[in-house]
Short mmCIF file of C-alpha atoms in Angstrom, two decimals:
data_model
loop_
_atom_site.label_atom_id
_atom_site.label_comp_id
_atom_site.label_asym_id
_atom_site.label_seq_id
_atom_site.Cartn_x
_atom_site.Cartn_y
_atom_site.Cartn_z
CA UNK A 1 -46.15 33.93 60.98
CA UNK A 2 -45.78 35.96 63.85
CA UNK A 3 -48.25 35.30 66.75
CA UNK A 4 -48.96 38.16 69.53
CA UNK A 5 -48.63 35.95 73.34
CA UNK A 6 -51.16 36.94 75.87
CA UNK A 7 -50.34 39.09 78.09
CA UNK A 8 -51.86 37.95 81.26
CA UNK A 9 -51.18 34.71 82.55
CA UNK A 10 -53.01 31.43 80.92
CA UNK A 11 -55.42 31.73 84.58
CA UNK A 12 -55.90 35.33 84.84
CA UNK A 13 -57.90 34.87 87.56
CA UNK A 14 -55.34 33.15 89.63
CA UNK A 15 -54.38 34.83 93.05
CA UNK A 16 -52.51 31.68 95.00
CA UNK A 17 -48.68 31.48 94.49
CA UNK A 18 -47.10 28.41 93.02
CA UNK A 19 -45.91 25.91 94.83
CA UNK A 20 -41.99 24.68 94.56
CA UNK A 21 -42.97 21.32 92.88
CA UNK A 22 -44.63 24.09 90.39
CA UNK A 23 -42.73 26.77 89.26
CA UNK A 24 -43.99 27.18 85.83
CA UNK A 25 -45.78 30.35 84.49
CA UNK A 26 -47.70 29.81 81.85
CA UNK A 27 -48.72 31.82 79.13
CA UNK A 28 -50.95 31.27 76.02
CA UNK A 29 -51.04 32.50 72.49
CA UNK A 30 -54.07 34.90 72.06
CA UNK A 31 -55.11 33.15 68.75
CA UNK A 32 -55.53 29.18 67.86
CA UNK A 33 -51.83 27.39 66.16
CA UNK A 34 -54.63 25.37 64.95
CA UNK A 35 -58.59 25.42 63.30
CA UNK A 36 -61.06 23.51 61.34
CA UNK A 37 -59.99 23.39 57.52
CA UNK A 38 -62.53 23.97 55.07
CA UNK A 39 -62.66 20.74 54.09
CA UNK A 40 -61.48 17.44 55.43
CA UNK A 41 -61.51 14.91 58.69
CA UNK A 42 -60.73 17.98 60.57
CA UNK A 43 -63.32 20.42 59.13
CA UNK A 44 -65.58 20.83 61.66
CA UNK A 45 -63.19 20.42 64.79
CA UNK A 46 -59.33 19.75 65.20
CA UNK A 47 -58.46 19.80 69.05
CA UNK A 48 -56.99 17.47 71.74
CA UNK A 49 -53.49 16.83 70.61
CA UNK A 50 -50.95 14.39 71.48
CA UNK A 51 -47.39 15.79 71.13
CA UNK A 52 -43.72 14.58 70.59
CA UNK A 53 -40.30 16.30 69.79
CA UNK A 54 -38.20 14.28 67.50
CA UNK A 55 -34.76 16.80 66.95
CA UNK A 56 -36.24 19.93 66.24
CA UNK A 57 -39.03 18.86 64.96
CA UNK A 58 -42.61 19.46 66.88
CA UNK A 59 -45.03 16.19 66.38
CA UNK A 60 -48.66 16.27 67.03
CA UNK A 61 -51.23 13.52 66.90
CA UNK A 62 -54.69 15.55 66.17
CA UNK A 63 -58.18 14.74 66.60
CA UNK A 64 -60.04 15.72 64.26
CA UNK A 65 -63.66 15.28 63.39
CA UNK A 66 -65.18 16.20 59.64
CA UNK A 67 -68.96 18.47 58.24
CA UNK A 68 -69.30 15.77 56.35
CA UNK A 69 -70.48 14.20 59.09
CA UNK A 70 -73.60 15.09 61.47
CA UNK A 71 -73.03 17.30 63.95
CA UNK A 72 -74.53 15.37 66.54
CA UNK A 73 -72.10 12.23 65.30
CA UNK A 74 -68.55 13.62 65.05
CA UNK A 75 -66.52 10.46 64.43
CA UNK A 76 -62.56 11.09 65.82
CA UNK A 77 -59.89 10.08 63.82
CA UNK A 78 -56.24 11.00 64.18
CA UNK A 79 -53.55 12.72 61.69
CA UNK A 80 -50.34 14.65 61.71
CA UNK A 81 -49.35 18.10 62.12
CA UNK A 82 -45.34 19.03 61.95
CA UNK A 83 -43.29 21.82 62.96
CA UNK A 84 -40.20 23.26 63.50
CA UNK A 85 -40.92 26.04 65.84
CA UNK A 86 -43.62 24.48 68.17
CA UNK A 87 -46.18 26.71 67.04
CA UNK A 88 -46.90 27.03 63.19
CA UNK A 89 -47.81 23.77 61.99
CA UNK A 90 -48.21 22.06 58.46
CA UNK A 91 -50.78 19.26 58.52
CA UNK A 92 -51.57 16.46 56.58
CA UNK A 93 -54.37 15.85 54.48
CA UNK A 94 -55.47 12.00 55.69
CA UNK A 95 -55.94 10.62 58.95
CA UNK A 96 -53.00 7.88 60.00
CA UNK A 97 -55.35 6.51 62.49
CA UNK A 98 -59.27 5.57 61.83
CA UNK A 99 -61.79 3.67 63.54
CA UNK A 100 -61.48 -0.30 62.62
CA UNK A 101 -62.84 -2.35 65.19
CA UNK A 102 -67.09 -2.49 66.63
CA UNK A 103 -65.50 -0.70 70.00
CA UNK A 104 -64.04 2.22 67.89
CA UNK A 105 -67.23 2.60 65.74
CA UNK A 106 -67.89 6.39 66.49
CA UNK A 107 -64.34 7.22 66.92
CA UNK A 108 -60.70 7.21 68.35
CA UNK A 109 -60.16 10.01 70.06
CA UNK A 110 -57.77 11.90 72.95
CA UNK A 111 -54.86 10.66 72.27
CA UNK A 112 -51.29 10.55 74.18
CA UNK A 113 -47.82 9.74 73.32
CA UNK A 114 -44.96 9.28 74.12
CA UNK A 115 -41.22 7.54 72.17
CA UNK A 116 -39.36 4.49 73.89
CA UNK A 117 -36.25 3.29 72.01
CA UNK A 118 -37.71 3.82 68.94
CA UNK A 119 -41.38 2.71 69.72
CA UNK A 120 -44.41 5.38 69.58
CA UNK A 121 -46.89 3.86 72.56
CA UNK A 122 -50.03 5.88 72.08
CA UNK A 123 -52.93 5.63 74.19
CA UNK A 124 -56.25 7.04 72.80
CA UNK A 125 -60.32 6.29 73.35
CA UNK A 126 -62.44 4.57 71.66
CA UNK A 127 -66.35 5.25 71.72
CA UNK A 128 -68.74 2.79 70.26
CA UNK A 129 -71.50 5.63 70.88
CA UNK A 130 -72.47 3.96 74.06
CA UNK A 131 -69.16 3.34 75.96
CA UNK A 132 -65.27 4.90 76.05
CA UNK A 133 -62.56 2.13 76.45
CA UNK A 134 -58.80 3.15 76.92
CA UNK A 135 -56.91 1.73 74.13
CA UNK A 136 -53.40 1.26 73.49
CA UNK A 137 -51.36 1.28 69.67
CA UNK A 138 -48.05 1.12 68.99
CA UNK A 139 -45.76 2.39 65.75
CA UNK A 140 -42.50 2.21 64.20
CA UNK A 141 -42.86 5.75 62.43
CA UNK A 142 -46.36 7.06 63.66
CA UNK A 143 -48.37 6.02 60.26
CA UNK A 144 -48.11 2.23 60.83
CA UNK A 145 -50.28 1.14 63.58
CA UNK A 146 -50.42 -1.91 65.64
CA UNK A 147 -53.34 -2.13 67.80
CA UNK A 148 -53.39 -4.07 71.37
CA UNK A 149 -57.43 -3.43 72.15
CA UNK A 150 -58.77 -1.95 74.87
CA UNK A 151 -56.30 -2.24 78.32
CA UNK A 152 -59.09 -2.91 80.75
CA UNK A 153 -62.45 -4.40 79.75
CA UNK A 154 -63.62 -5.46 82.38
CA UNK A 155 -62.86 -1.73 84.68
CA UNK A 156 -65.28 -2.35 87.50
CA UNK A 157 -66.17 1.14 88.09
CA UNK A 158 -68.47 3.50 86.09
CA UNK A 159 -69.56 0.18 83.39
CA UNK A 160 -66.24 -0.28 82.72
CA UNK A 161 -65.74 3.27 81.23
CA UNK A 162 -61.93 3.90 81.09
CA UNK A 163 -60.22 6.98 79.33
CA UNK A 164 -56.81 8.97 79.11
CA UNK A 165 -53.76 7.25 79.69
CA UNK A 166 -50.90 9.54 80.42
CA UNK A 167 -47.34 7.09 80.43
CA UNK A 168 -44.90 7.92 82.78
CA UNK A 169 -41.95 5.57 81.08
CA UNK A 170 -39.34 4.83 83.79
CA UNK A 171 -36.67 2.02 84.78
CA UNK A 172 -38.27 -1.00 86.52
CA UNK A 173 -42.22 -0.54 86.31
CA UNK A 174 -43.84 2.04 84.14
CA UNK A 175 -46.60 4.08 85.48
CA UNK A 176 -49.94 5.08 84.10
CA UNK A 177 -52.78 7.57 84.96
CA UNK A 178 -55.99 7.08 83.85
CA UNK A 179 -59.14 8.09 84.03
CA UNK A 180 -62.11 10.65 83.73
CA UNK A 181 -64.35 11.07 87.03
CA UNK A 182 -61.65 9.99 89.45
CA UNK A 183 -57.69 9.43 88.27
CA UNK A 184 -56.52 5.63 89.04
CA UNK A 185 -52.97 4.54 88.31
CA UNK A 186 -51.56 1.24 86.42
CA UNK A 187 -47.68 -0.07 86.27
CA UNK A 188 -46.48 -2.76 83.38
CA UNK A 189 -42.97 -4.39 82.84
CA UNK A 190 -43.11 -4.02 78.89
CA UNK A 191 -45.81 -0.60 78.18
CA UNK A 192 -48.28 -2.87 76.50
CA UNK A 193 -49.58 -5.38 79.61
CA UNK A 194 -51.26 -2.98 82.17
CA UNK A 195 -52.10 -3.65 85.35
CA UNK A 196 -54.47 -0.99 87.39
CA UNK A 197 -54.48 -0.71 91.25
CA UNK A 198 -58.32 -1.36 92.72
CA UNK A 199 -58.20 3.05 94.60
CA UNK A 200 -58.08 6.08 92.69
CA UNK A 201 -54.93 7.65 93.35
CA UNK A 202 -56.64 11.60 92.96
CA UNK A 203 -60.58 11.91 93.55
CA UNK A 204 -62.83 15.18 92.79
CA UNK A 205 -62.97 17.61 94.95
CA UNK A 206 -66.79 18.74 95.76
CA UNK A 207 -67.91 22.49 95.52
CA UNK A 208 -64.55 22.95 93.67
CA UNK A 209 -62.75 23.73 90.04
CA UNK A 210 -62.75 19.43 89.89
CA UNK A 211 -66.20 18.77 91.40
CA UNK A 212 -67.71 17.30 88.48
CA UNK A 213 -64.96 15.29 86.97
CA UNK A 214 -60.37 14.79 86.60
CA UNK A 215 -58.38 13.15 84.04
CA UNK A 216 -55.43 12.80 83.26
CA UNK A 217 -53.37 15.58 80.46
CA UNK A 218 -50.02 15.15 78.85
CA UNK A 219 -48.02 12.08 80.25
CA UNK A 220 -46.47 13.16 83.39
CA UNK A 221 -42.73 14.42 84.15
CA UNK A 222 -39.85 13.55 86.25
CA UNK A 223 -38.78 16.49 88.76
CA UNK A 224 -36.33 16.55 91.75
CA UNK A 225 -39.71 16.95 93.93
CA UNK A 226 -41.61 14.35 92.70
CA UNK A 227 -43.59 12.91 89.41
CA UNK A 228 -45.65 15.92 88.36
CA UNK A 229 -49.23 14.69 86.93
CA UNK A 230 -50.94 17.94 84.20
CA UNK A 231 -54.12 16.83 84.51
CA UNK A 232 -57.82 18.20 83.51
CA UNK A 233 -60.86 18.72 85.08
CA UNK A 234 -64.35 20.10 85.31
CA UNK A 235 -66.68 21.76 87.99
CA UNK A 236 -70.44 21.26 87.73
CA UNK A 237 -71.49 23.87 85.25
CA UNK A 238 -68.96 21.64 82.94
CA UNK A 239 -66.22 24.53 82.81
CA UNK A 240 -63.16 22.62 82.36
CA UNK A 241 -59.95 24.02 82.92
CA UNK A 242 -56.01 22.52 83.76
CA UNK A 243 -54.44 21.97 86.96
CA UNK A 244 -51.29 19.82 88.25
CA UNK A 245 -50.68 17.24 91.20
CA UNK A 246 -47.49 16.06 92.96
CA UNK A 247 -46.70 12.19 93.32
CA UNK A 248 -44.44 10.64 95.51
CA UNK A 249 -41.48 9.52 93.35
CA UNK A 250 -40.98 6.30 94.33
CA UNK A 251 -44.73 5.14 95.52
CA UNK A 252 -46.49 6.87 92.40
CA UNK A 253 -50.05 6.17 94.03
CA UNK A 254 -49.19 8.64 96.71
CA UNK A 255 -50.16 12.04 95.88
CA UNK A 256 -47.88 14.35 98.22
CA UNK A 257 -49.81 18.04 97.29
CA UNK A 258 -51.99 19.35 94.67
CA UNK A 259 -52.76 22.77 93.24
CA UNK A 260 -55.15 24.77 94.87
CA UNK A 261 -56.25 26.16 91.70
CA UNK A 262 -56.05 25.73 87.67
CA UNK A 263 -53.01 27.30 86.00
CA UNK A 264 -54.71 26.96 83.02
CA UNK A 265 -58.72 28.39 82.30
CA UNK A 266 -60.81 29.33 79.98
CA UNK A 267 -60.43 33.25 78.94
CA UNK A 268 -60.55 33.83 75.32
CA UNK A 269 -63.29 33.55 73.12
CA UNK A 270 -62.32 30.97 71.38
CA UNK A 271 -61.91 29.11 74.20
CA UNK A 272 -65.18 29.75 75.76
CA UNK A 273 -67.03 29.30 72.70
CA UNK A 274 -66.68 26.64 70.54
CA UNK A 275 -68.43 23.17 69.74
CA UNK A 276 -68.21 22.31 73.61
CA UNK A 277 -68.24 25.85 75.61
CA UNK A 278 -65.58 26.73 78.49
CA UNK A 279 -63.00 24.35 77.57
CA UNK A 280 -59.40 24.29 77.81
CA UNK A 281 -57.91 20.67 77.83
CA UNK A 282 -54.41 19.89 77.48
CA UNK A 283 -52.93 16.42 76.69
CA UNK A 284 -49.79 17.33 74.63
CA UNK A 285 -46.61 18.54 76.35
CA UNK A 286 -42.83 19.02 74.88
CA UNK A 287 -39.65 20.43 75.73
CA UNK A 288 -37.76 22.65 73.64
CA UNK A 289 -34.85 24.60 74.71
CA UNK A 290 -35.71 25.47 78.10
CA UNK A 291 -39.28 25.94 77.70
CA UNK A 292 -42.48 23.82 77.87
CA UNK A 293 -44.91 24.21 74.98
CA UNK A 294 -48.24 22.39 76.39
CA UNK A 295 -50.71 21.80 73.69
CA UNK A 296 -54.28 22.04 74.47
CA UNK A 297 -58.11 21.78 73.18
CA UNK A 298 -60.28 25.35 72.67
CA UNK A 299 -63.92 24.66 73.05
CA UNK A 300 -63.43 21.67 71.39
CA UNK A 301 -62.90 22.98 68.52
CA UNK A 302 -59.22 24.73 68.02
CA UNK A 303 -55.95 23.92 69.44
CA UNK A 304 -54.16 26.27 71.66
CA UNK A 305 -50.57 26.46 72.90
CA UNK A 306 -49.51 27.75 76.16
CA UNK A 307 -45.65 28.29 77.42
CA UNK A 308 -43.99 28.38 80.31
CA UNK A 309 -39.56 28.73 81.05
CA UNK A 310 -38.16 25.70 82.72
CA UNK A 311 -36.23 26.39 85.85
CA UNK A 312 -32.48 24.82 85.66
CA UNK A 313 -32.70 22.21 88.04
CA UNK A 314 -36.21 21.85 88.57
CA UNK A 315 -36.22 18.64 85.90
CA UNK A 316 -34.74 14.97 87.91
CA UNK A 317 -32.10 13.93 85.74
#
């Protein structure tokens, strides 16, 4: 199937230039890659992907959430989608991942991925109806789950609400972003024993794009000017849209610069209406060729795909 790319960027709106550190521009696909089925877990929304390229094949971790179901309950639960170009994708029928435990009661939901030496770490949320707790799995082949709990029960700020771990996997200590009102940061020796620094390493910004709320996207990349954080946000009306930040390399609490602006907005309609209005929010990102392919949620209910070309050289390593 033949899809028609937008022609304006994925912000129309924006007017700033882009930074060195971000070089990317983006552009989105003017229809969803992906929609409720008729029937199904995914029947009444299927957004908020993880992602993973394994050869040439595209891997996505959906959440999906069923009619069968109130409205007003919309339990999450996780399946596969595969495909071979990055953008038309065949999906299964059952969920590989399902609420099991009292803490995951009303669903597990946003994940992120990534592959370490042939070990899926996925981080994902799990809502009780009361309270979100960051979570952390593991697989061998992405159907077989092994599941560590939540990472930090006893999170002293906001009742020990936690969410979105993005997994920067690296020599020495591996880094973490989390969060969903400010963005704090965590480092482990072995990517299943976290341990979070007491600061937010990125707060809102008042009377801005990010007033109301940041957290992190897709896990974050490696480039010759720093680590590069996608990350999502939301400005008091709760219009969320996608932005990036700059961290220091080597001390990966130290945010060097941050975009002025979202590269990525709400701006089609199936973006701006859907179960949750005015929402794009990204969380799956993968390389193929020299392009990115970022993988992001429509109004909560659709999943959208925007691309941008990869400058030689602008990737450490």
């Amino acid at each position: 199937m033949t899809r028609t790319l937008q022609t304006s960027p994925a912000n129309p709106d924006r007017v700033g230039s882009l930074p060195e550190w971000f070089p990317l521009q983006w552009t989105k696909l003017a229809t969803p890659i992906l929609s409720p089925r008729e029937r199904g877990f995914d029947s009444r929304n299927v957004y908020n992907v993880a992602a993973c390229q394994q050869g040439n094949t595209t891997t996505l971790l959906v959440r999906g959430e069923t009619r069968e179901e109130a409205p007003t309950l919309c339990t999450g639960r996780l399946g596969l989608a595969f495909s071979e170009d990055g953008v038309t994708f065949r999906r299964e029928v059952d969920p590989v991942l399902m609420p099991d435990a009292p803490y995951e009661a009303r669903g597990v939901e946003d994940p992120r991925l990534i592959e370490v030496d042939g070990t899926y770490y996925l981080t994902y949320t799990s809502y009780d109806g009361n309270k979100a707790r960051l979570c952390l799995a593991t697989s061998p082949d992405l159907r077989n789950w092994r599941r560590y709990g939540p990472l930090f029960p006893e999170f002293p700020e906001f009742d020990h609400w936690t969410k979105s771990g993005a997994i920067l996997a690296r020599p020495g200590r591996h880094v973490m972003y989390f969060g969903d009102y400010d963005i704090w940061m965590a480092t482990s020796d072995n990517l299943t024993d976290w341990e979070y620094r007491p600061e937010p390493v990125i707060a809102r910004r008042a009377e801005t794009f990010e007033s109301r709320l940041i957290e992190p996207g897709p896990p974050p990349f490696l480039t010759r000017h720093g680590i590069v954080l996608i990350y999502n946000c939301a400005d008091r009306r709760n219009r969320y849209s996608t932005t990036a930040a700059l961290f220091h390399p080597d001390r990966p609490w130290e945010l060097l610069d941050r975009l002025e602006e979202p590269f990525l907005k709400p701006s089609l309609d199936w973006e701006i209406y859907g179960y949750v209005n005015h929402v794009t929010f990204a969380e799956g990102l993968v390389q193929r060729g020299d392009r990115f392919y970022l993988y992001y949620g429509g109004a909560d209910r659709h999943v959208g795909l925007a691309q941008a070309t990869v400058p030689k050289g602008y990737l450490a390593g």
